[in-house]
Amino acid sequence: MVKWTEEERCIIRGVWEKVDIDEVGAQLWARALIVYPWIERYFGTFGDTFTTTAILNNPKLAALGKIVLAALDTAVKNMDNVKGAYASLSRVHYEKIKVDPEHFRLLAECITISIACKLKAELSPQVLSTWQKFLSAVVEAMSSQYK
Amino acid sequence: MSLTAKDKETVKAFWAKVAPKAEDIGQDALSRMLVVYPQTKTYFAHWKDLSPGSAPVKKHGATVMGGVADAVAKIDDLTSGLLNLSELHAFTLRVDPANFKILAHNILVVFAIRLPNDFTPEVHVAVDKFLAAVARALSEKYR
């Protein structure tokens, strides 16, 4: 279980409340697919994901981005037991969707960068450090059922 | 961290000892990877049997070591030598490059187990650098 100080909780919530799920979510997967094109392997049923233009305008990707951030909201609200909150999600990603957990790490990086675009200098080194500690816990929870 | 002339000589000399056991080593390394790093199983959903020493694991272990043997032969220019393999991994297989390091580690472990007297620290460093260079060449076409 990850331990959070009161200050860390404040920082994480402070970052999260500035994130517009619709806005950031819509572009999240576009960024991930453009930066890490090999994750296209999961998107065979998403229509055109092969050119930058198609990726930026793909409605299924936009919808999925919002779903992912809604799940992240669950993690923010269950900071003291992300592992428990994400157990079945982890299992589904392992057994059904067969996602390489390295890609949780890559997506987390894209989330951070998207947030950096929004928060700019507010994402000070200390805030960034705490936010990334939180995302590491999320990634670990997502990887927890891979056994 | 590029390969020195000494590294290349060391790798080629060590490979001469590996070659007769290459298929077996490949099968062992792959078996271990699938057990110790279960996330790597996500790339083999199309195999019926992922257990250590199973038929698909044996076959694929041999394939992988064939690729490494090829890389040894092309050690002086891995990037061009492994271009086709890079395209295969980047566009068809789409294996995340992070997994190259995982497999390399398991190969090193099996080298140590099977050739304990030959896998000295000096050989270890040259082979580690070599496998890292192979991974880089394989990643070339990804983006």
mmCIF file of C-alpha atoms in Angstrom:
data_model
loop_
_atom_site.group_PDB
_atom_site.id
_atom_site.type_symbol
_atom_site.label_atom_id
_atom_site.label_comp_id
_atom_site.label_asym_id
_atom_site.label_seq_id
_atom_site.Cartn_x
_atom_site.Cartn_y
_atom_site.Cartn_z
ATOM 1 C CA MET A 1 0.000 0.000 0.000
ATOM 2 C CA VAL A 2 1.327 3.415 -0.898
ATOM 3 C CA LYS A 3 1.566 5.966 1.917
ATOM 4 C CA TRP A 4 0.498 9.533 1.213
ATOM 5 C CA THR A 5 1.218 12.606 3.325
ATOM 6 C CA GLU A 6 -1.496 15.228 3.688
ATOM 7 C CA GLU A 7 0.573 17.528 1.509
ATOM 8 C CA GLU A 8 0.827 14.913 -1.238
ATOM 9 C CA ARG A 9 -2.922 14.307 -1.215
ATOM 10 C CA CYS A 10 -3.459 18.051 -1.565
ATOM 11 C CA ILE A 11 -1.054 18.270 -4.468
ATOM 12 C CA ILE A 12 -2.562 15.318 -6.335
ATOM 13 C CA ARG A 13 -6.106 16.593 -5.914
ATOM 14 C CA GLY A 14 -4.925 20.078 -6.824
ATOM 15 C CA VAL A 15 -3.488 18.843 -10.119
ATOM 16 C CA TRP A 16 -6.484 16.634 -10.880
ATOM 17 C CA GLU A 17 -9.118 19.304 -10.341
ATOM 18 C CA LYS A 18 -7.455 21.374 -13.069
ATOM 19 C CA VAL A 19 -7.784 18.551 -15.586
ATOM 20 C CA ASP A 20 -10.821 18.808 -17.842
ATOM 21 C CA ILE A 21 -11.487 15.118 -18.563
ATOM 22 C CA ASP A 22 -13.280 15.859 -21.839
ATOM 23 C CA GLU A 23 -10.562 18.159 -23.093
ATOM 24 C CA VAL A 24 -7.509 16.165 -22.063
ATOM 25 C CA GLY A 25 -9.173 12.793 -22.643
ATOM 26 C CA ALA A 26 -10.067 13.594 -26.241
ATOM 27 C CA GLN A 27 -6.425 14.068 -27.218
ATOM 28 C CA LEU A 28 -4.762 11.565 -24.929
ATOM 29 C CA TRP A 29 -4.714 8.512 -27.195
ATOM 30 C CA ALA A 30 -3.879 10.622 -30.223
ATOM 31 C CA ARG A 31 -0.738 11.736 -28.437
ATOM 32 C CA ALA A 32 0.105 8.187 -27.317
ATOM 33 C CA LEU A 33 -0.366 6.713 -30.806
ATOM 34 C CA ILE A 34 1.627 9.422 -32.519
ATOM 35 C CA VAL A 35 4.497 9.252 -30.034
ATOM 36 C CA TYR A 36 4.499 5.449 -29.638
ATOM 37 C CA PRO A 37 3.100 4.165 -32.939
ATOM 38 C CA TRP A 38 3.569 0.504 -32.047
ATOM 39 C CA ILE A 39 0.705 0.600 -29.567
ATOM 40 C CA GLU A 40 -1.497 0.672 -32.634
ATOM 41 C CA ARG A 41 -1.551 -3.121 -32.159
ATOM 42 C CA TYR A 42 -4.517 -2.750 -29.788
ATOM 43 C CA PHE A 43 -6.634 -0.618 -32.077
ATOM 44 C CA GLY A 44 -7.510 -2.911 -34.957
ATOM 45 C CA THR A 45 -11.231 -2.261 -34.447
ATOM 46 C CA PHE A 46 -10.959 1.500 -34.094
ATOM 47 C CA GLY A 47 -11.115 2.381 -37.769
ATOM 48 C CA ASP A 48 -8.418 4.570 -39.261
ATOM 49 C CA THR A 49 -5.494 4.940 -36.857
ATOM 50 C CA PHE A 50 -2.742 5.072 -39.411
ATOM 51 C CA THR A 51 -2.099 8.693 -40.214
ATOM 52 C CA THR A 52 -1.624 11.629 -37.869
ATOM 53 C CA THR A 53 -4.749 13.319 -39.253
ATOM 54 C CA ALA A 54 -6.863 10.202 -38.859
ATOM 55 C CA ILE A 55 -5.559 9.673 -35.330
ATOM 56 C CA LEU A 56 -6.300 13.260 -34.286
ATOM 57 C CA ASN A 57 -9.867 12.974 -35.552
ATOM 58 C CA ASN A 58 -10.764 9.440 -34.515
ATOM 59 C CA PRO A 59 -13.912 9.528 -32.354
ATOM 60 C CA LYS A 60 -13.342 6.080 -30.819
ATOM 61 C CA LEU A 61 -9.924 7.171 -29.568
ATOM 62 C CA ALA A 62 -11.393 10.346 -28.124
ATOM 63 C CA ALA A 63 -14.066 8.344 -26.320
ATOM 64 C CA LEU A 64 -11.520 5.902 -24.931
ATOM 65 C CA GLY A 65 -9.412 8.766 -23.623
ATOM 66 C CA LYS A 66 -12.323 10.006 -21.552
ATOM 67 C CA ILE A 67 -12.937 6.483 -20.231
ATOM 68 C CA VAL A 68 -9.302 6.209 -19.119
ATOM 69 C CA LEU A 69 -9.410 9.561 -17.323
ATOM 70 C CA ALA A 70 -12.686 8.667 -15.653
ATOM 71 C CA ALA A 71 -10.911 5.579 -14.308
ATOM 72 C CA LEU A 72 -8.049 7.804 -13.147
ATOM 73 C CA ASP A 73 -10.622 9.820 -11.225
ATOM 74 C CA THR A 74 -11.469 6.598 -9.361
ATOM 75 C CA ALA A 75 -7.808 6.258 -8.440
ATOM 76 C CA VAL A 76 -7.683 9.831 -7.137
ATOM 77 C CA LYS A 77 -10.734 9.092 -4.983
ATOM 78 C CA ASN A 78 -9.237 5.787 -3.737
ATOM 79 C CA MET A 79 -5.633 6.827 -3.236
ATOM 80 C CA ASP A 80 -5.225 4.599 -0.203
ATOM 81 C CA ASN A 81 -6.149 1.443 -2.063
ATOM 82 C CA VAL A 82 -5.614 1.911 -5.760
ATOM 83 C CA LYS A 83 -4.577 -1.733 -6.012
ATOM 84 C CA GLY A 84 -7.931 -2.903 -4.672
ATOM 85 C CA ALA A 85 -9.863 -0.398 -6.754
ATOM 86 C CA TYR A 86 -8.090 -1.538 -9.923
ATOM 87 C CA ALA A 87 -7.903 -5.307 -9.364
ATOM 88 C CA SER A 88 -10.580 -6.302 -11.867
ATOM 89 C CA LEU A 89 -9.446 -3.637 -14.345
ATOM 90 C CA SER A 90 -5.947 -5.098 -14.185
ATOM 91 C CA ARG A 91 -7.267 -8.605 -14.708
ATOM 92 C CA VAL A 92 -9.274 -7.568 -17.781
ATOM 93 C CA HIS A 93 -6.248 -5.839 -19.301
ATOM 94 C CA TYR A 94 -4.125 -8.934 -18.704
ATOM 95 C CA GLU A 95 -6.523 -11.733 -19.584
ATOM 96 C CA LYS A 96 -8.848 -10.200 -22.169
ATOM 97 C CA ILE A 97 -7.227 -7.217 -23.833
ATOM 98 C CA LYS A 98 -3.672 -8.567 -23.358
ATOM 99 C CA VAL A 99 -1.987 -5.219 -22.873
ATOM 100 C CA ASP A 100 1.764 -5.094 -22.291
ATOM 101 C CA PRO A 101 2.010 -3.285 -18.913
ATOM 102 C CA GLU A 102 4.897 -1.271 -20.332
ATOM 103 C CA HIS A 103 2.132 0.583 -22.155
ATOM 104 C CA PHE A 104 0.565 1.670 -18.871
ATOM 105 C CA ARG A 105 3.861 3.431 -18.252
ATOM 106 C CA LEU A 106 3.859 5.005 -21.708
ATOM 107 C CA LEU A 107 0.263 6.207 -21.347
ATOM 108 C CA ALA A 108 1.058 7.622 -17.897
ATOM 109 C CA GLU A 109 3.869 9.647 -19.469
ATOM 110 C CA CYS A 110 1.460 10.991 -22.077
ATOM 111 C CA ILE A 111 -1.018 11.912 -19.341
ATOM 112 C CA THR A 112 1.700 13.837 -17.500
ATOM 113 C CA ILE A 113 2.775 15.645 -20.650
ATOM 114 C CA SER A 114 -0.826 16.544 -21.518
ATOM 115 C CA ILE A 115 -1.243 17.938 -18.008
ATOM 116 C CA ALA A 116 2.034 19.829 -18.352
ATOM 117 C CA CYS A 117 0.630 21.545 -21.451
ATOM 118 C CA LYS A 118 -2.289 22.727 -19.313
ATOM 119 C CA LEU A 119 -0.687 23.514 -15.978
ATOM 120 C CA LYS A 120 2.621 24.856 -17.314
ATOM 121 C CA ALA A 121 4.786 26.393 -14.562
ATOM 122 C CA GLU A 122 2.291 25.278 -11.918
ATOM 123 C CA LEU A 123 3.681 21.818 -12.504
ATOM 124 C CA SER A 124 6.745 22.669 -10.430
ATOM 125 C CA PRO A 125 9.390 19.997 -9.795
ATOM 126 C CA GLN A 126 7.829 19.208 -6.423
ATOM 127 C CA VAL A 127 4.302 18.977 -7.850
ATOM 128 C CA LEU A 128 5.563 16.888 -10.763
ATOM 129 C CA SER A 129 7.360 14.546 -8.388
ATOM 130 C CA THR A 130 4.222 13.946 -6.328
ATOM 131 C CA TRP A 131 2.001 13.581 -9.402
ATOM 132 C CA GLN A 132 4.360 11.001 -10.843
ATOM 133 C CA LYS A 133 4.448 9.126 -7.542
ATOM 134 C CA PHE A 134 0.679 8.887 -7.848
ATOM 135 C CA LEU A 135 0.793 7.706 -11.481
ATOM 136 C CA SER A 136 3.429 5.092 -10.560
ATOM 137 C CA ALA A 137 1.015 3.728 -7.972
ATOM 138 C CA VAL A 138 -1.684 3.630 -10.647
ATOM 139 C CA VAL A 139 0.605 1.834 -13.112
ATOM 140 C CA GLU A 140 1.599 -0.656 -10.420
ATOM 141 C CA ALA A 141 -2.047 -1.299 -9.584
ATOM 142 C CA MET A 142 -2.840 -1.834 -13.257
ATOM 143 C CA SER A 143 0.055 -4.323 -13.468
ATOM 144 C CA SER A 144 -0.822 -6.096 -10.198
ATOM 145 C CA GLN A 145 -2.895 -8.929 -11.665
ATOM 146 C CA TYR A 146 -0.318 -9.913 -14.258
ATOM 147 C CA LYS A 147 0.703 -13.238 -12.777
ATOM 148 C CA MET B 1 28.416 2.438 -25.435
ATOM 149 C CA SER B 2 29.361 1.226 -28.892
ATOM 150 C CA LEU B 3 31.092 -2.088 -29.509
ATOM 151 C CA THR B 4 34.883 -1.944 -29.503
ATOM 152 C CA ALA B 5 36.994 -4.266 -31.655
ATOM 153 C CA LYS B 6 37.721 -6.247 -28.502
ATOM 154 C CA ASP B 7 33.993 -6.542 -27.719
ATOM 155 C CA LYS B 8 33.333 -7.920 -31.192
ATOM 156 C CA GLU B 9 36.152 -10.477 -30.922
ATOM 157 C CA THR B 10 34.908 -11.553 -27.503
ATOM 158 C CA VAL B 11 31.327 -11.952 -28.741
ATOM 159 C CA LYS B 12 32.397 -13.967 -31.789
ATOM 160 C CA ALA B 13 34.636 -16.248 -29.722
ATOM 161 C CA PHE B 14 31.900 -16.794 -27.131
ATOM 162 C CA TRP B 15 29.322 -17.417 -29.842
ATOM 163 C CA ALA B 16 31.442 -20.282 -31.208
ATOM 164 C CA LYS B 17 30.848 -22.000 -27.865
ATOM 165 C CA VAL B 18 27.142 -21.083 -27.788
ATOM 166 C CA ALA B 19 26.361 -22.185 -31.342
ATOM 167 C CA PRO B 20 26.111 -25.950 -30.721
ATOM 168 C CA LYS B 21 23.649 -25.334 -27.857
ATOM 169 C CA ALA B 22 21.901 -22.326 -29.350
ATOM 170 C CA GLU B 23 18.436 -23.844 -29.829
ATOM 171 C CA ASP B 24 18.386 -25.263 -26.344
ATOM 172 C CA ILE B 25 19.553 -21.985 -24.844
ATOM 173 C CA GLY B 26 16.906 -20.111 -26.817
ATOM 174 C CA GLN B 27 14.133 -22.401 -25.606
ATOM 175 C CA ASP B 28 15.339 -22.090 -22.016
ATOM 176 C CA ALA B 29 15.619 -18.290 -22.149
ATOM 177 C CA LEU B 30 12.170 -17.897 -23.659
ATOM 178 C CA SER B 31 10.625 -20.345 -21.171
ATOM 179 C CA ARG B 32 12.116 -18.408 -18.299
ATOM 180 C CA MET B 33 10.983 -15.072 -19.685
ATOM 181 C CA LEU B 34 7.370 -16.247 -19.946
ATOM 182 C CA VAL B 35 7.404 -17.494 -16.340
ATOM 183 C CA VAL B 36 9.380 -14.725 -14.664
ATOM 184 C CA TYR B 37 7.859 -11.870 -16.671
ATOM 185 C CA PRO B 38 4.260 -12.984 -17.206
ATOM 186 C CA GLN B 39 3.425 -9.714 -18.962
ATOM 187 C CA THR B 40 5.424 -10.988 -21.950
ATOM 188 C CA LYS B 41 2.744 -13.632 -22.446
ATOM 189 C CA THR B 42 0.519 -10.898 -23.848
ATOM 190 C CA TYR B 43 2.435 -11.206 -27.128
ATOM 191 C CA PHE B 44 1.765 -14.917 -27.506
ATOM 192 C CA ALA B 45 -2.019 -15.156 -27.288
ATOM 193 C CA HIS B 46 -1.951 -17.236 -30.459
ATOM 194 C CA TRP B 47 0.065 -20.078 -28.868
ATOM 195 C CA LYS B 48 -1.792 -23.044 -27.414
ATOM 196 C CA ASP B 49 0.888 -23.848 -24.885
ATOM 197 C CA LEU B 50 3.078 -21.296 -23.139
ATOM 198 C CA SER B 51 4.612 -23.674 -20.601
ATOM 199 C CA PRO B 52 8.402 -24.091 -20.352
ATOM 200 C CA GLY B 53 9.750 -26.381 -23.085
ATOM 201 C CA SER B 54 6.466 -26.589 -25.007
ATOM 202 C CA ALA B 55 6.518 -27.031 -28.784
ATOM 203 C CA PRO B 56 5.808 -23.392 -29.712
ATOM 204 C CA VAL B 57 8.330 -22.163 -27.113
ATOM 205 C CA LYS B 58 10.989 -24.545 -28.473
ATOM 206 C CA LYS B 59 10.368 -23.480 -32.036
ATOM 207 C CA HIS B 60 10.390 -19.800 -31.224
ATOM 208 C CA GLY B 61 13.478 -20.078 -29.024
ATOM 209 C CA ALA B 62 15.306 -21.514 -32.015
ATOM 210 C CA THR B 63 14.005 -18.702 -34.233
ATOM 211 C CA VAL B 64 15.196 -16.044 -31.796
ATOM 212 C CA MET B 65 18.671 -17.565 -31.478
ATOM 213 C CA GLY B 66 18.850 -17.810 -35.259
ATOM 214 C CA GLY B 67 18.307 -14.068 -35.273
ATOM 215 C CA VAL B 68 21.063 -13.552 -32.696
ATOM 216 C CA ALA B 69 23.433 -15.732 -34.753
ATOM 217 C CA ASP B 70 22.634 -13.567 -37.754
ATOM 218 C CA ALA B 71 23.407 -10.493 -35.673
ATOM 219 C CA VAL B 72 26.801 -11.944 -34.666
ATOM 220 C CA ALA B 73 27.620 -12.404 -38.357
ATOM 221 C CA LYS B 74 26.585 -8.804 -39.031
ATOM 222 C CA ILE B 75 28.196 -7.365 -35.922
ATOM 223 C CA ASP B 76 30.077 -4.726 -37.886
ATOM 224 C CA ASP B 77 26.863 -3.052 -39.061
ATOM 225 C CA LEU B 78 23.887 -4.156 -37.035
ATOM 226 C CA THR B 79 21.615 -1.316 -38.124
ATOM 227 C CA SER B 80 21.650 -2.208 -41.822
ATOM 228 C CA GLY B 81 22.135 -5.907 -41.199
ATOM 229 C CA LEU B 82 18.977 -6.171 -39.082
ATOM 230 C CA LEU B 83 16.807 -3.803 -41.116
ATOM 231 C CA ASN B 84 14.323 -6.461 -42.195
ATOM 232 C CA LEU B 85 14.008 -7.804 -38.677
ATOM 233 C CA SER B 86 13.478 -4.291 -37.403
ATOM 234 C CA GLU B 87 10.660 -3.739 -39.864
ATOM 235 C CA LEU B 88 9.110 -7.049 -38.842
ATOM 236 C CA HIS B 89 9.173 -6.129 -35.159
ATOM 237 C CA ALA B 90 8.075 -2.531 -35.716
ATOM 238 C CA PHE B 91 5.207 -2.980 -38.147
ATOM 239 C CA THR B 92 3.999 -6.552 -37.873
ATOM 240 C CA LEU B 93 4.856 -7.895 -34.436
ATOM 241 C CA ARG B 94 4.815 -4.508 -32.684
ATOM 242 C CA VAL B 95 6.657 -5.803 -29.663
ATOM 243 C CA ASP B 96 7.336 -2.967 -27.254
ATOM 244 C CA PRO B 97 11.117 -2.396 -27.318
ATOM 245 C CA ALA B 98 11.184 -2.528 -23.515
ATOM 246 C CA ASN B 99 10.824 -6.282 -23.883
ATOM 247 C CA PHE B 100 14.120 -6.612 -25.767
ATOM 248 C CA LYS B 101 15.912 -5.861 -22.518
ATOM 249 C CA ILE B 102 13.816 -8.429 -20.671
ATOM 250 C CA LEU B 103 14.601 -11.197 -23.163
ATOM 251 C CA ALA B 104 18.289 -10.192 -23.276
ATOM 252 C CA HIS B 105 18.486 -10.565 -19.504
ATOM 253 C CA ASN B 106 17.041 -14.066 -19.673
ATOM 254 C CA ILE B 107 19.484 -15.007 -22.428
ATOM 255 C CA LEU B 108 22.368 -13.831 -20.227
ATOM 256 C CA VAL B 109 21.039 -15.864 -17.300
ATOM 257 C CA VAL B 110 20.951 -19.001 -19.430
ATOM 258 C CA PHE B 111 24.459 -18.307 -20.780
ATOM 259 C CA ALA B 112 25.637 -18.155 -17.166
ATOM 260 C CA ILE B 113 23.865 -21.391 -16.314
ATOM 261 C CA ARG B 114 25.013 -23.364 -19.347
ATOM 262 C CA LEU B 115 28.529 -21.931 -19.827
ATOM 263 C CA PRO B 116 29.568 -20.879 -16.303
ATOM 264 C CA ASN B 117 33.311 -21.124 -16.982
ATOM 265 C CA ASP B 118 33.172 -19.191 -20.222
ATOM 266 C CA PHE B 119 30.718 -16.513 -19.112
ATOM 267 C CA THR B 120 33.318 -14.499 -17.244
ATOM 268 C CA PRO B 121 32.680 -10.835 -16.329
ATOM 269 C CA GLU B 122 34.684 -9.766 -19.397
ATOM 270 C CA VAL B 123 32.541 -11.920 -21.670
ATOM 271 C CA HIS B 124 29.407 -10.789 -19.797
ATOM 272 C CA VAL B 125 30.047 -7.104 -20.476
ATOM 273 C CA ALA B 126 30.787 -7.657 -24.174
ATOM 274 C CA VAL B 127 27.699 -9.827 -24.665
ATOM 275 C CA ASP B 128 25.506 -7.420 -22.677
ATOM 276 C CA LYS B 129 26.686 -4.532 -24.861
ATOM 277 C CA PHE B 130 26.130 -6.659 -27.953
ATOM 278 C CA LEU B 131 22.551 -7.597 -27.027
ATOM 279 C CA ALA B 132 21.849 -3.939 -26.228
ATOM 280 C CA ALA B 133 23.191 -2.995 -29.663
ATOM 281 C CA VAL B 134 20.988 -5.663 -31.251
ATOM 282 C CA ALA B 135 17.989 -4.235 -29.375
ATOM 283 C CA ARG B 136 18.836 -0.754 -30.684
ATOM 284 C CA ALA B 137 19.085 -2.048 -34.248
ATOM 285 C CA LEU B 138 15.764 -3.858 -33.861
ATOM 286 C CA SER B 139 14.156 -0.637 -32.590
ATOM 287 C CA GLU B 140 15.433 1.354 -35.574
ATOM 288 C CA LYS B 141 12.244 1.281 -37.651
ATOM 289 C CA TYR B 142 9.781 1.856 -34.806
ATOM 290 C CA ARG B 143 9.477 5.597 -35.266
#
